[in-house]
Amino acid sequence: MKFLDKINSPLELKQLKTSELPILANEIREYIIQSVSKTGGHLASNLGVVELTVAMHYSLNTPEDKIIWDVGHQSYVHKILTGRKNEMSTLRQLKGLSGFPKRAESIYDCFDTGHSSTSISAAMGMARARDLKKENYEIVAVIGDGALTGGMAFEALNDAGRSNTKLIIILNDNEMSISKNVGGLSKYLSKVRTDTRYLSTKKDVEKILNNMPVAGGKVKAFLKRAKDAVKQMVVPGMLFEELGLTYMGPIDGHNIDDLLEAFKTAKNIEGPLIMHVVTKKGKGYKFAEQRPNEYHGVSAFDIETGKNIKESTVASYSDVFGKKLCEIAENNNNVVAITAAMTDGTGLTNFARKFPKRIFDAGIAEQHAVTMAAGLAANGIVPVVALYSSFLQRAYDQVIHDVAIQNLHVVLAVDRAGLVGNDGETHQGVFDESFLIQIPNMTVMCPADYRELESMLEYAVNEIDGPVAIRYPRGSLKEYVSGSYKKIEKGKGIVAEEGSDVTIAASGKMVVTALHVREILKEQDIDAEVVNLRFIKPLDDNLLLKSVMKTKKAVVIDEAVPWGSFALSIKAALQDHADVLIKTLPDEFIRHGTVEELLKENNMDPESIAYDIKKFLGR
Ligand SMILES: Cc1ncc(C[n+]2csc(CCOP(=O)(O)OP(=O)(O)O)c2C)c(N)n1
Ligand SMILES: CC(=O)[C@@H](O)[C@H](O)COP(=O)(O)O
Ligand SMILES: [Mg+2]
């Protein structure tokens, strides 16, 4: 590629003529499509920020000037321009490039992201540090219109607006979150973006207002109010100006000359500034342009057809959850679903189609989603809140303060519980277990297979009261667990397979692992009993005690961080009756790789567990 081949850092980029930048942008776009079609990753968002990222690195002086990417799923162009283009083939793979900015990966990555809406807060912190140290460089936060629906972003805007901190906030507005963006802010932005009245009259109005004769006293105050009122009507971005930020835009995010011009202006404006850039998610690849939500996150695909290379026909846990919830909702008009901008990811696409008035998309606003659910429950509705485990972390206090203390019947469908794999540290669902089981009034279930997921959801919605969480993993399952047809009873586990030498206690998908371990041990004449806990709160102490009275040895396998895990609770409960070995993930953040690789790397695969049990039994 004529220009891209020569670029290994922004230094080489700056040697190009501005007229050559659009050609480079096309080369980068082509490179991303080729590369991500092989590795998978976040495609549409990256295709939408090619010109923006080129213009940013051309205008700024990185890495002295700092860029913080909100969510960071759209940082591939930034990585390509900052010396990592040849590593793109290792994207999101074990020991390879992360799919998000990582300070440990490059001096050009100044802040790790992955969860939404953190960039402006981080940028404010970095800017205040710069000012305290009397340093002088630009700090730029790049935040999408979806991420701007996150409450944290508004907390930071509120703070930035009243400060005089020099900060450039680039609002990358493509009208999309993962699906179409939602909420009043999204409506406001589309008005600003598209109403030509703003664009054509803005300059004239500002000229008239600024040339109005200076008057004294009451007249002056009246004129000021009149000027603000008129400005409010015709000058775009007044929402941000009212907050105390200078608003620039809307700017065509695919026109490099306009962007360069805008950056030149922005660098000379004092205080906090928001640059409203309008882009197209999926730009330059027709399938992604047509269906940006489908091409937000992709696995390896055929460029010609846009189709996944490996078409999976097996339903995922999310599909099974969504389908069952539709059935439940058919028979219970009181049931509603809540999502935080993850309708498709949580399997609620069909629910949204069938029950458009009974699903609420909070935007990327998990805190609002959970407390809104509490309000719904307090008023006689049964809300099912579907959130990814790691995103539920955002609503920890809401679960306690607004749901559990009042013992409200809110059902938390905790998707992506356990290791998720390629998204890495920020997305591994390994903390929700410990923060959920410590909350009084909370019931927490983990289905070992799809049969249990369905019956647990039915049970959670229609048979128990109070706060209840069902946690299930990313991906799909091709097998059923023995005994999983048995009726769900509160706090009751079941013996999946009997044995006499050792008790293996597990929950969720670790029950399937335990059964595989049992098979391995059987070949070595070790007869293991597998206890499917089903509930990790309350635990079935009686069942566990009965089992260990027979085996005298217990092993607990739990795909979560150790501290606060149910494995530790079981160890404490059984230690007077049996020797207990617990197998959990380490007290560390787990990086990206496939789930299988990460389990093996942490000795949580069946072979490693079987080996450890043999040693534990002294065999
Ligand atoms: C707290 C949190 N909730 C949900 C997500 C999942 N998520 C990742 S990207 C995204 C949409 C982001 O939209 P936007 O900021 O507009 O970026 P775009 O993809 O449009 O460039 C969502 C909901 C997340 N990363 N963090
Ligand atoms: C960037 C982000 O947070 C989401 O796109 C997330 O990567 C989706 O994860 P799944 O692929 O598990 O739906
Ligand atoms: Mg967007």
XYZ file of C-alpha atoms and ligand atoms in Angstrom:
659
model
C 0.000 0.000 0.000
C 1.612 3.185 -1.310
C 1.362 5.276 1.836
C 0.438 2.898 4.662
C 3.539 0.747 4.100
C 5.694 3.735 4.977
C 3.888 4.631 8.177
C 5.041 3.196 11.494
C 4.296 6.185 13.682
C 2.603 9.603 13.495
C 6.003 11.074 12.533
C 5.893 9.445 9.108
C 2.190 10.357 8.837
C 3.041 14.038 9.235
C 5.411 13.876 6.281
C 2.499 13.282 3.918
C 0.817 16.146 2.101
C -2.764 16.802 3.251
C -3.916 15.913 -0.263
C -2.458 12.406 0.248
C -4.345 11.768 3.501
C -7.635 10.652 1.869
C -5.667 8.053 -0.125
C -4.041 6.844 3.098
C -7.482 6.685 4.732
C -8.715 4.378 1.999
C -5.656 2.168 2.378
C -6.281 1.926 6.128
C -9.942 1.109 5.553
C -8.990 -1.666 3.161
C -6.381 -2.935 5.618
C -8.890 -3.095 8.486
C -11.475 -4.960 6.406
C -8.857 -7.481 5.278
C -7.402 -7.935 8.759
C -10.616 -8.080 10.794
C -12.183 -10.453 8.240
C -9.525 -12.951 9.396
C -9.313 -12.207 13.144
C -12.801 -10.973 13.941
C -13.255 -7.965 16.214
C -15.055 -4.641 16.176
C -15.444 -3.667 12.518
C -18.131 -1.013 11.911
C -16.992 1.374 14.631
C -13.409 1.347 13.327
C -14.446 1.904 9.719
C -16.319 4.985 10.916
C -13.314 6.715 12.512
C -10.627 6.289 9.830
C -10.521 9.934 8.646
C -11.067 11.229 12.184
C -8.128 9.247 13.547
C -5.852 10.201 10.629
C -6.724 13.893 11.091
C -6.230 13.648 14.857
C -2.745 12.124 14.674
C -1.860 14.539 11.835
C -2.982 17.581 13.868
C -1.823 16.547 17.312
C 1.615 15.862 18.659
C 1.125 12.370 20.103
C 2.222 10.794 22.344
C 2.846 14.118 24.205
C -0.712 15.090 23.296
C -2.924 12.404 24.779
C -5.948 10.647 23.277
C -8.413 8.726 25.444
C -10.748 6.450 23.465
C -14.156 5.878 25.039
C -14.933 2.136 25.150
C -11.853 1.840 22.953
C -13.361 -0.703 20.552
C -12.786 1.879 17.802
C -9.018 2.244 18.378
C -7.742 -0.047 15.600
C -6.879 2.887 13.254
C -5.053 4.524 16.164
C -3.114 1.272 16.706
C -2.306 0.973 13.000
C -0.931 4.548 12.930
C 1.089 4.097 16.120
C 3.351 1.256 15.096
C 1.118 -1.788 15.545
C -0.197 -2.392 12.016
C 1.858 -5.572 11.605
C 0.414 -6.987 14.861
C -3.186 -6.569 13.733
C -3.084 -10.257 12.694
C -2.826 -11.131 16.414
C -5.807 -8.947 17.398
C -7.655 -10.147 20.527
C -5.699 -13.432 20.510
C -3.750 -14.905 23.434
C -0.508 -12.925 23.869
C -1.560 -10.764 20.871
C -2.808 -7.210 20.447
C -5.687 -6.205 22.723
C -8.936 -5.083 21.107
C -8.884 -2.051 23.381
C -6.279 0.616 24.301
C -3.707 -0.718 26.792
C -1.030 1.431 28.425
C 1.120 -1.698 28.719
C 0.879 -2.136 24.935
C 2.017 1.300 23.707
C 3.078 4.791 24.842
C 0.363 6.079 22.510
C -2.318 4.371 24.660
C -2.603 6.706 27.629
C -5.631 5.144 29.354
C -7.089 1.621 29.349
C -10.759 1.485 28.379
C -13.334 -1.187 27.512
C -16.373 -0.114 29.493
C -18.311 2.828 28.155
C -18.470 6.507 29.185
C -15.194 6.809 31.129
C -13.147 8.927 28.693
C -14.186 12.438 29.733
C -13.650 11.721 33.424
C -10.229 10.246 32.717
C -9.399 13.179 30.429
C -10.443 15.656 33.127
C -8.161 13.912 35.588
C -5.232 13.934 33.180
C -5.848 17.581 32.295
C -5.927 18.647 35.943
C -2.700 16.747 36.554
C -1.129 18.490 33.545
C -2.171 21.889 34.892
C -0.974 21.139 38.422
C 2.400 20.137 36.995
C 2.372 23.265 34.782
C 2.817 21.136 31.666
C 1.486 22.071 28.272
C -0.084 19.598 25.838
C -3.535 18.679 24.445
C -5.782 16.125 26.048
C -8.449 14.688 23.759
C -11.334 12.390 24.694
C -13.053 10.599 21.807
C -16.552 9.569 22.848
C -19.338 8.064 20.730
C -22.957 9.175 20.791
C -23.828 5.864 22.443
C -21.229 6.246 25.172
C -22.504 9.775 25.770
C -25.782 8.247 27.013
C -23.817 6.874 29.983
C -24.388 8.859 33.161
C -20.665 9.086 33.907
C -20.166 11.084 30.726
C -22.633 13.725 31.938
C -21.067 13.806 35.384
C -17.787 14.642 33.652
C -19.342 17.185 31.256
C -20.923 18.911 34.230
C -17.537 19.131 35.921
C -15.657 20.116 32.761
C -18.158 22.819 31.888
C -17.658 24.745 35.086
C -13.870 24.400 35.007
C -11.532 26.336 32.743
C -9.637 23.169 32.013
C -8.301 23.018 28.474
C -9.802 19.823 27.076
C -10.957 18.707 23.635
C -13.897 16.307 23.625
C -14.608 14.771 20.245
C -18.173 13.551 20.011
C -18.165 10.868 17.307
C -21.832 10.937 16.336
C -22.903 8.115 14.002
C -26.433 7.804 15.360
C -25.558 4.303 16.524
C -24.813 2.629 19.767
C -24.561 -1.092 18.997
C -28.095 -0.828 17.702
C -29.700 2.539 16.830
C -28.938 5.037 19.580
C -31.789 5.905 21.933
C -32.993 8.691 24.189
C -33.546 12.405 24.212
C -29.878 13.223 23.665
C -29.844 11.172 20.494
C -32.894 13.099 19.245
C -31.204 16.385 20.113
C -28.057 15.445 18.232
C -29.986 14.426 15.150
C -31.752 17.800 15.174
C -28.423 19.605 15.435
C -26.912 17.353 12.790
C -29.583 17.624 10.172
C -31.566 20.836 10.549
C -30.082 23.078 7.867
C -31.833 26.012 9.564
C -29.149 25.806 12.226
C -26.323 25.685 9.750
C -27.459 28.492 7.398
C -28.711 30.984 9.951
C -26.156 30.339 12.660
C -23.493 32.691 11.240
C -25.973 35.514 10.315
C -27.654 35.376 13.685
C -24.393 35.436 15.560
C -23.225 38.394 13.398
C -26.400 40.405 14.143
C -26.312 39.610 17.814
C -22.654 40.415 18.152
C -23.102 43.753 16.276
C -26.023 44.851 18.439
C -25.307 48.232 20.082
C -23.969 47.961 23.595
C -26.637 49.314 25.942
C -26.699 49.976 29.634
C -28.897 48.830 32.503
C -32.226 47.113 31.867
C -31.922 47.337 28.079
C -28.598 45.550 28.219
C -30.021 42.747 30.365
C -33.000 42.440 28.012
C -30.769 42.329 24.937
C -28.586 39.694 26.609
C -31.642 37.535 27.339
C -32.923 38.091 23.799
C -29.552 37.161 22.338
C -29.386 33.966 24.416
C -32.972 33.072 23.538
C -32.382 33.521 19.818
C -29.040 31.740 20.056
C -30.811 28.911 21.906
C -33.114 28.476 18.936
C -30.648 28.598 16.077
C -27.152 27.922 17.310
C -26.512 24.147 17.466
C -24.933 22.570 20.478
C -26.478 25.070 22.853
C -27.000 22.218 25.298
C -23.221 21.945 25.615
C -22.684 25.713 25.557
C -25.138 26.035 28.441
C -23.029 23.525 30.354
C -20.027 25.808 29.834
C -18.295 24.040 26.948
C -17.495 25.638 23.614
C -19.406 23.757 20.946
C -17.919 23.253 17.481
C -19.831 21.534 14.736
C -21.406 19.611 13.270
C -18.318 18.652 11.256
C -18.206 16.059 8.451
C -16.157 13.281 10.059
C -15.116 11.860 6.681
C -13.767 15.146 5.255
C -10.136 15.337 6.297
C -9.695 18.983 5.252
C -12.674 20.031 7.406
C -11.316 17.992 10.287
C -7.822 19.507 10.006
C -9.372 22.960 9.985
C -11.447 22.114 13.027
C -8.455 20.831 14.977
C -6.499 23.983 14.132
C -9.353 26.059 15.572
C -9.894 23.791 18.542
C -6.285 23.987 19.651
C -6.623 27.776 19.930
C -9.822 27.790 22.005
C -9.407 28.138 25.771
C -11.200 25.899 28.230
C -13.244 22.760 27.546
C -14.526 22.245 24.024
C -16.769 19.673 22.393
C -16.208 18.985 18.703
C -19.312 17.369 17.217
C -18.127 15.110 14.401
C -20.690 13.306 12.231
C -19.590 9.940 10.878
C -21.092 6.811 9.326
C -20.661 3.598 11.274
C -19.331 0.917 8.889
C -18.196 3.507 6.301
C -16.634 1.981 3.226
C -17.850 -1.597 3.584
C -21.359 -1.967 2.186
C -22.600 -4.750 4.487
C -21.432 -2.786 7.547
C -22.926 0.447 6.217
C -26.274 -1.285 5.610
C -26.366 -3.164 8.923
C -23.912 -1.479 11.333
C -25.410 -3.283 14.341
C -24.672 -6.688 12.804
C -21.127 -5.603 11.955
C -20.404 -3.935 15.310
C -18.677 -7.075 16.603
C -17.825 -9.747 14.028
C -16.141 -13.130 13.901
C -14.029 -14.067 10.849
C -16.052 -13.378 7.689
C -15.952 -13.630 3.894
C -15.407 -10.114 2.532
C -17.277 -10.790 -0.716
C -20.461 -12.052 0.956
C -20.146 -10.498 4.422
C -21.039 -13.906 5.872
C -19.355 -15.488 8.904
C -16.779 -18.121 7.945
C -18.019 -20.396 10.741
C -21.831 -20.217 10.746
C -22.932 -21.506 14.144
C -26.333 -23.195 14.086
C -26.421 -24.013 17.801
C -28.516 -21.614 19.891
C -26.564 -19.556 22.428
C -27.463 -19.124 26.101
C -28.719 -15.634 25.157
C -30.962 -17.104 22.428
C -32.428 -19.642 24.881
C -32.976 -16.886 27.461
C -34.703 -14.602 24.957
C -36.923 -17.344 23.571
C -38.013 -18.497 27.047
C -38.699 -14.938 28.156
C -41.016 -14.496 25.175
C -42.935 -17.624 26.245
C -43.187 -16.371 29.832
C -44.307 -12.931 28.662
C -47.052 -14.500 26.501
C -48.593 -15.886 29.701
C -47.756 -13.117 32.126
C -48.646 -9.568 31.065
C -46.814 -8.178 34.039
C -43.403 -9.138 32.703
C -41.200 -6.533 30.983
C -37.599 -6.635 29.742
C -34.922 -4.021 30.270
C -31.663 -3.688 28.346
C -28.797 -1.205 28.510
C -28.098 -0.771 24.813
C -27.522 -4.510 24.384
C -30.849 -5.754 22.953
C -29.242 -8.085 20.382
C -26.304 -9.167 22.571
C -28.618 -10.303 25.371
C -30.960 -12.228 23.038
C -33.883 -9.793 23.322
C -34.263 -9.017 19.613
C -37.390 -11.169 19.232
C -38.815 -9.973 22.531
C -38.489 -6.385 21.270
C -40.292 -7.359 18.073
C -43.109 -9.229 19.852
C -43.536 -6.875 22.804
C -42.372 -3.415 21.686
C -44.208 -1.748 24.566
C -42.785 -4.114 27.158
C -39.090 -3.600 26.565
C -37.137 -0.559 27.700
C -33.699 0.310 26.348
C -32.051 2.535 28.958
C -29.099 3.384 26.686
C -25.628 2.631 28.025
C -26.978 3.337 31.481
C -26.914 0.244 33.663
C -27.465 2.238 36.860
C -30.619 3.795 35.460
C -31.709 0.402 34.087
C -31.548 -1.298 37.513
C -33.182 1.486 39.499
C -35.868 1.886 36.847
C -36.455 -1.864 37.319
C -36.812 -1.249 41.056
C -39.414 1.414 40.319
C -41.295 -0.943 38.006
C -41.230 -3.692 40.668
C -42.349 -1.300 43.399
C -45.359 -0.585 41.224
C -46.393 -4.165 40.553
C -44.531 -5.037 37.345
C -41.976 -7.872 37.053
C -38.871 -6.508 35.326
C -36.243 -8.816 33.815
C -33.023 -6.819 33.441
C -30.601 -8.400 30.973
C -27.056 -7.147 31.512
C -23.636 -8.557 30.787
C -21.885 -9.549 34.010
C -19.089 -6.986 33.675
C -21.532 -4.194 32.770
C -23.646 -5.090 35.823
C -20.652 -3.938 37.859
C -21.807 -0.419 36.997
C -25.061 -0.975 38.966
C -23.691 -2.597 42.114
C -25.084 0.054 44.452
C -28.405 0.153 42.640
C -28.839 -3.607 43.195
C -28.231 -3.096 46.912
C -29.737 0.326 47.562
C -32.747 0.319 45.245
C -33.600 -3.378 44.833
C -32.381 -5.601 47.688
C -32.978 -3.397 50.727
C -36.609 -3.064 49.649
C -36.627 -6.764 48.734
C -38.182 -5.920 45.378
C -38.898 -8.625 42.844
C -36.363 -7.742 40.153
C -34.929 -10.503 37.969
C -31.326 -9.961 36.862
C -30.439 -11.995 33.775
C -26.653 -11.875 34.098
C -25.316 -12.791 30.680
C -21.591 -13.280 29.875
C -21.039 -14.575 33.418
C -17.610 -16.203 33.724
C -14.772 -15.841 31.243
C -15.828 -14.194 27.953
C -12.426 -14.577 26.251
C -11.319 -12.174 23.524
C -12.573 -8.935 25.110
C -10.110 -9.428 27.947
C -9.746 -7.964 31.435
C -12.546 -5.383 31.306
C -15.179 -7.852 30.107
C -14.454 -11.116 31.975
C -17.594 -11.825 34.025
C -15.721 -13.071 37.092
C -16.786 -10.606 39.780
C -20.595 -10.614 39.733
C -20.747 -13.900 41.649
C -19.009 -12.508 44.734
C -20.817 -9.196 44.732
C -24.245 -10.789 44.241
C -23.990 -13.566 46.857
C -22.948 -11.084 49.545
C -26.202 -9.089 49.200
C -28.929 -9.996 51.743
C -32.331 -11.039 50.271
C -30.610 -11.977 46.985
C -31.183 -15.402 45.347
C -28.521 -16.438 42.823
C -28.919 -19.357 40.387
C -26.556 -20.801 37.766
C -28.041 -23.160 35.154
C -25.895 -26.147 34.155
C -27.629 -26.420 30.778
C -30.434 -24.926 28.678
C -33.120 -26.986 30.431
C -32.117 -25.436 33.753
C -31.838 -21.947 32.244
C -35.440 -22.200 31.073
C -36.787 -23.615 34.334
C -34.787 -21.147 36.429
C -36.138 -18.208 34.438
C -39.692 -19.508 34.854
C -39.019 -19.997 38.567
C -37.417 -16.542 38.986
C -40.266 -14.706 37.278
C -43.316 -16.673 38.450
C -42.460 -18.624 41.574
C -40.305 -16.557 43.907
C -40.333 -13.031 45.169
C -37.535 -10.643 46.019
C -34.339 -9.948 44.040
C -33.080 -12.903 42.003
C -30.162 -13.305 39.614
C -29.570 -16.001 37.019
C -26.032 -16.037 35.704
C -25.041 -17.805 32.485
C -22.009 -17.684 30.184
C -21.234 -16.336 26.739
C -21.549 -18.834 23.898
C -23.496 -22.062 23.485
C -23.784 -25.528 24.953
C -24.227 -28.744 23.014
C -25.064 -31.143 25.836
C -27.518 -31.733 28.664
C -26.555 -32.440 32.254
C -27.999 -35.499 34.000
C -30.865 -34.597 36.301
C -31.309 -31.106 34.892
C -34.979 -31.867 34.164
C -35.654 -32.024 37.917
C -37.934 -29.305 39.339
C -36.198 -26.177 40.651
C -36.620 -25.788 44.408
C -35.268 -22.818 46.331
C -31.802 -23.440 47.691
C -31.779 -27.035 46.501
C -28.979 -28.629 44.501
C -29.027 -32.081 42.894
C -26.603 -34.971 42.561
C -25.844 -35.110 38.846
C -23.805 -38.329 39.130
C -23.214 -40.464 42.221
C -19.779 -41.521 43.437
C -17.954 -42.544 46.597
C -14.336 -41.367 46.477
C -14.655 -37.612 46.200
C -17.405 -34.966 45.967
C -17.046 -32.443 43.136
C -19.341 -29.434 43.727
C -19.938 -26.988 40.897
C -22.477 -24.596 39.422
C -23.423 -23.452 35.927
C -21.174 -24.507 33.076
C -18.606 -25.811 35.605
C -21.014 -28.720 36.212
C -20.332 -29.819 32.624
C -16.618 -29.516 33.366
C -17.077 -31.539 36.575
C -18.765 -34.332 34.616
C -15.855 -34.374 32.138
C -13.454 -34.512 35.109
C -15.479 -37.420 36.518
C -15.014 -39.327 33.257
C -11.247 -38.766 33.342
C -11.039 -39.905 36.982
C -13.166 -42.986 36.284
C -10.455 -44.221 33.900
C -8.081 -44.009 36.853
C -10.431 -45.893 39.175
C -11.519 -42.814 41.051
C -15.258 -42.638 41.584
C -16.375 -38.991 41.848
C -19.804 -37.725 42.879
C -20.854 -34.569 41.030
C -23.098 -32.137 42.909
C -24.875 -29.592 40.727
C -25.441 -26.732 43.179
C -27.971 -24.899 40.957
C -28.157 -22.166 43.663
C -24.992 -20.391 44.788
C -27.173 -18.408 47.171
C -28.608 -19.924 49.283
C -26.217 -22.913 49.152
C -27.635 -26.428 49.735
C -25.480 -27.199 52.794
C -27.457 -30.363 53.616
C -26.833 -31.921 50.206
C -23.128 -31.083 50.410
C -22.864 -32.437 53.952
C -24.646 -35.667 52.984
C -22.220 -36.166 50.114
C -19.029 -35.486 52.068
C -20.150 -37.718 54.951
C -19.787 -40.454 52.323
C -16.708 -39.314 50.420
C -14.812 -37.400 53.150
C -13.173 -35.344 50.358
C -14.601 -32.372 48.488
C -13.452 -30.340 45.507
C -15.245 -27.118 44.521
C -14.722 -25.700 41.028
C -15.793 -22.117 40.465
C -14.970 -19.990 37.394
C -14.632 -16.774 39.349
C -12.084 -14.787 41.325
C -11.414 -16.469 44.688
C -12.309 -13.762 47.176
C -16.021 -13.746 47.977
C -16.592 -16.827 45.809
C -19.090 -19.539 46.736
C -16.135 -21.929 46.667
C -14.718 -20.216 49.757
C -18.144 -20.335 51.453
C -18.346 -24.092 50.850
C -14.808 -24.592 52.111
C -15.736 -22.775 55.338
C -18.988 -24.741 55.696
C -17.405 -28.178 55.178
C -13.992 -27.844 56.738
C -14.981 -29.642 59.954
C -16.331 -32.580 57.977
C -13.968 -33.113 55.056
C -10.781 -32.045 53.349
C -11.763 -29.404 50.815
C -9.830 -28.365 47.694
C -11.095 -25.283 45.901
C -10.356 -24.554 42.243
C -11.030 -20.932 41.224
C -9.471 -18.420 38.884
C -6.491 -16.564 40.356
C -6.709 -13.274 42.212
C -5.664 -11.486 39.002
C -7.233 -9.786 35.982
C -7.575 -12.293 33.161
C -6.285 -11.079 29.785
C -7.729 -11.798 26.321
C -7.597 -15.140 24.525
C -10.165 -17.843 23.804
C -12.092 -19.107 26.824
C -10.553 -22.564 26.348
C -7.026 -21.101 26.287
C -7.693 -19.008 29.403
C -9.190 -21.934 31.325
C -6.173 -24.071 30.433
C -3.762 -21.242 31.297
C -5.399 -21.071 34.735
C -5.603 -24.857 35.308
C -9.375 -24.804 35.106
C -9.699 -27.206 32.156
C -10.913 -30.790 32.871
C -7.470 -32.384 32.477
C -5.803 -29.953 34.895
C -8.606 -30.278 37.442
C -8.485 -34.091 37.248
C -4.727 -33.973 37.760
C -5.103 -31.733 40.832
C -7.807 -34.002 42.283
C -5.611 -37.060 41.859
C -2.829 -35.275 43.752
C -5.349 -34.089 46.369
C -6.474 -37.694 46.897
C -2.875 -38.838 47.120
C -3.287 -41.066 44.070
C -20.661 0.020 30.662
C -20.772 -0.588 29.282
N -21.983 -0.983 28.849
C -22.118 -1.548 27.622
C -21.025 -1.703 26.802
C -21.184 -2.400 25.469
N -20.879 -1.506 24.342
C -19.712 -1.491 23.757
S -19.643 -0.413 22.484
C -21.263 0.039 22.736
C -21.914 1.058 21.869
C -21.070 2.284 21.838
O -21.691 3.239 20.993
P -20.854 4.527 20.617
O -20.219 5.062 21.834
O -21.771 5.409 19.886
O -19.674 3.985 19.693
P -19.753 3.496 18.156
O -19.692 1.985 18.229
O -21.029 4.011 17.588
O -18.543 4.076 17.498
C -21.797 -0.647 23.798
C -23.197 -0.509 24.276
C -19.773 -1.282 27.299
N -18.636 -1.436 26.584
N -19.684 -0.716 28.526
C -17.074 -3.278 22.958
C -18.106 -3.926 23.795
O -18.136 -3.791 24.996
C -19.083 -4.846 23.184
O -19.108 -4.762 21.774
C -18.702 -6.260 23.585
O -17.439 -6.551 23.025
C -19.741 -7.252 23.096
O -19.412 -8.517 23.619
P -20.044 -9.862 22.957
O -19.268 -10.106 21.712
O -19.859 -10.896 24.029
O -21.497 -9.561 22.683
Mg -22.180 5.690 17.951
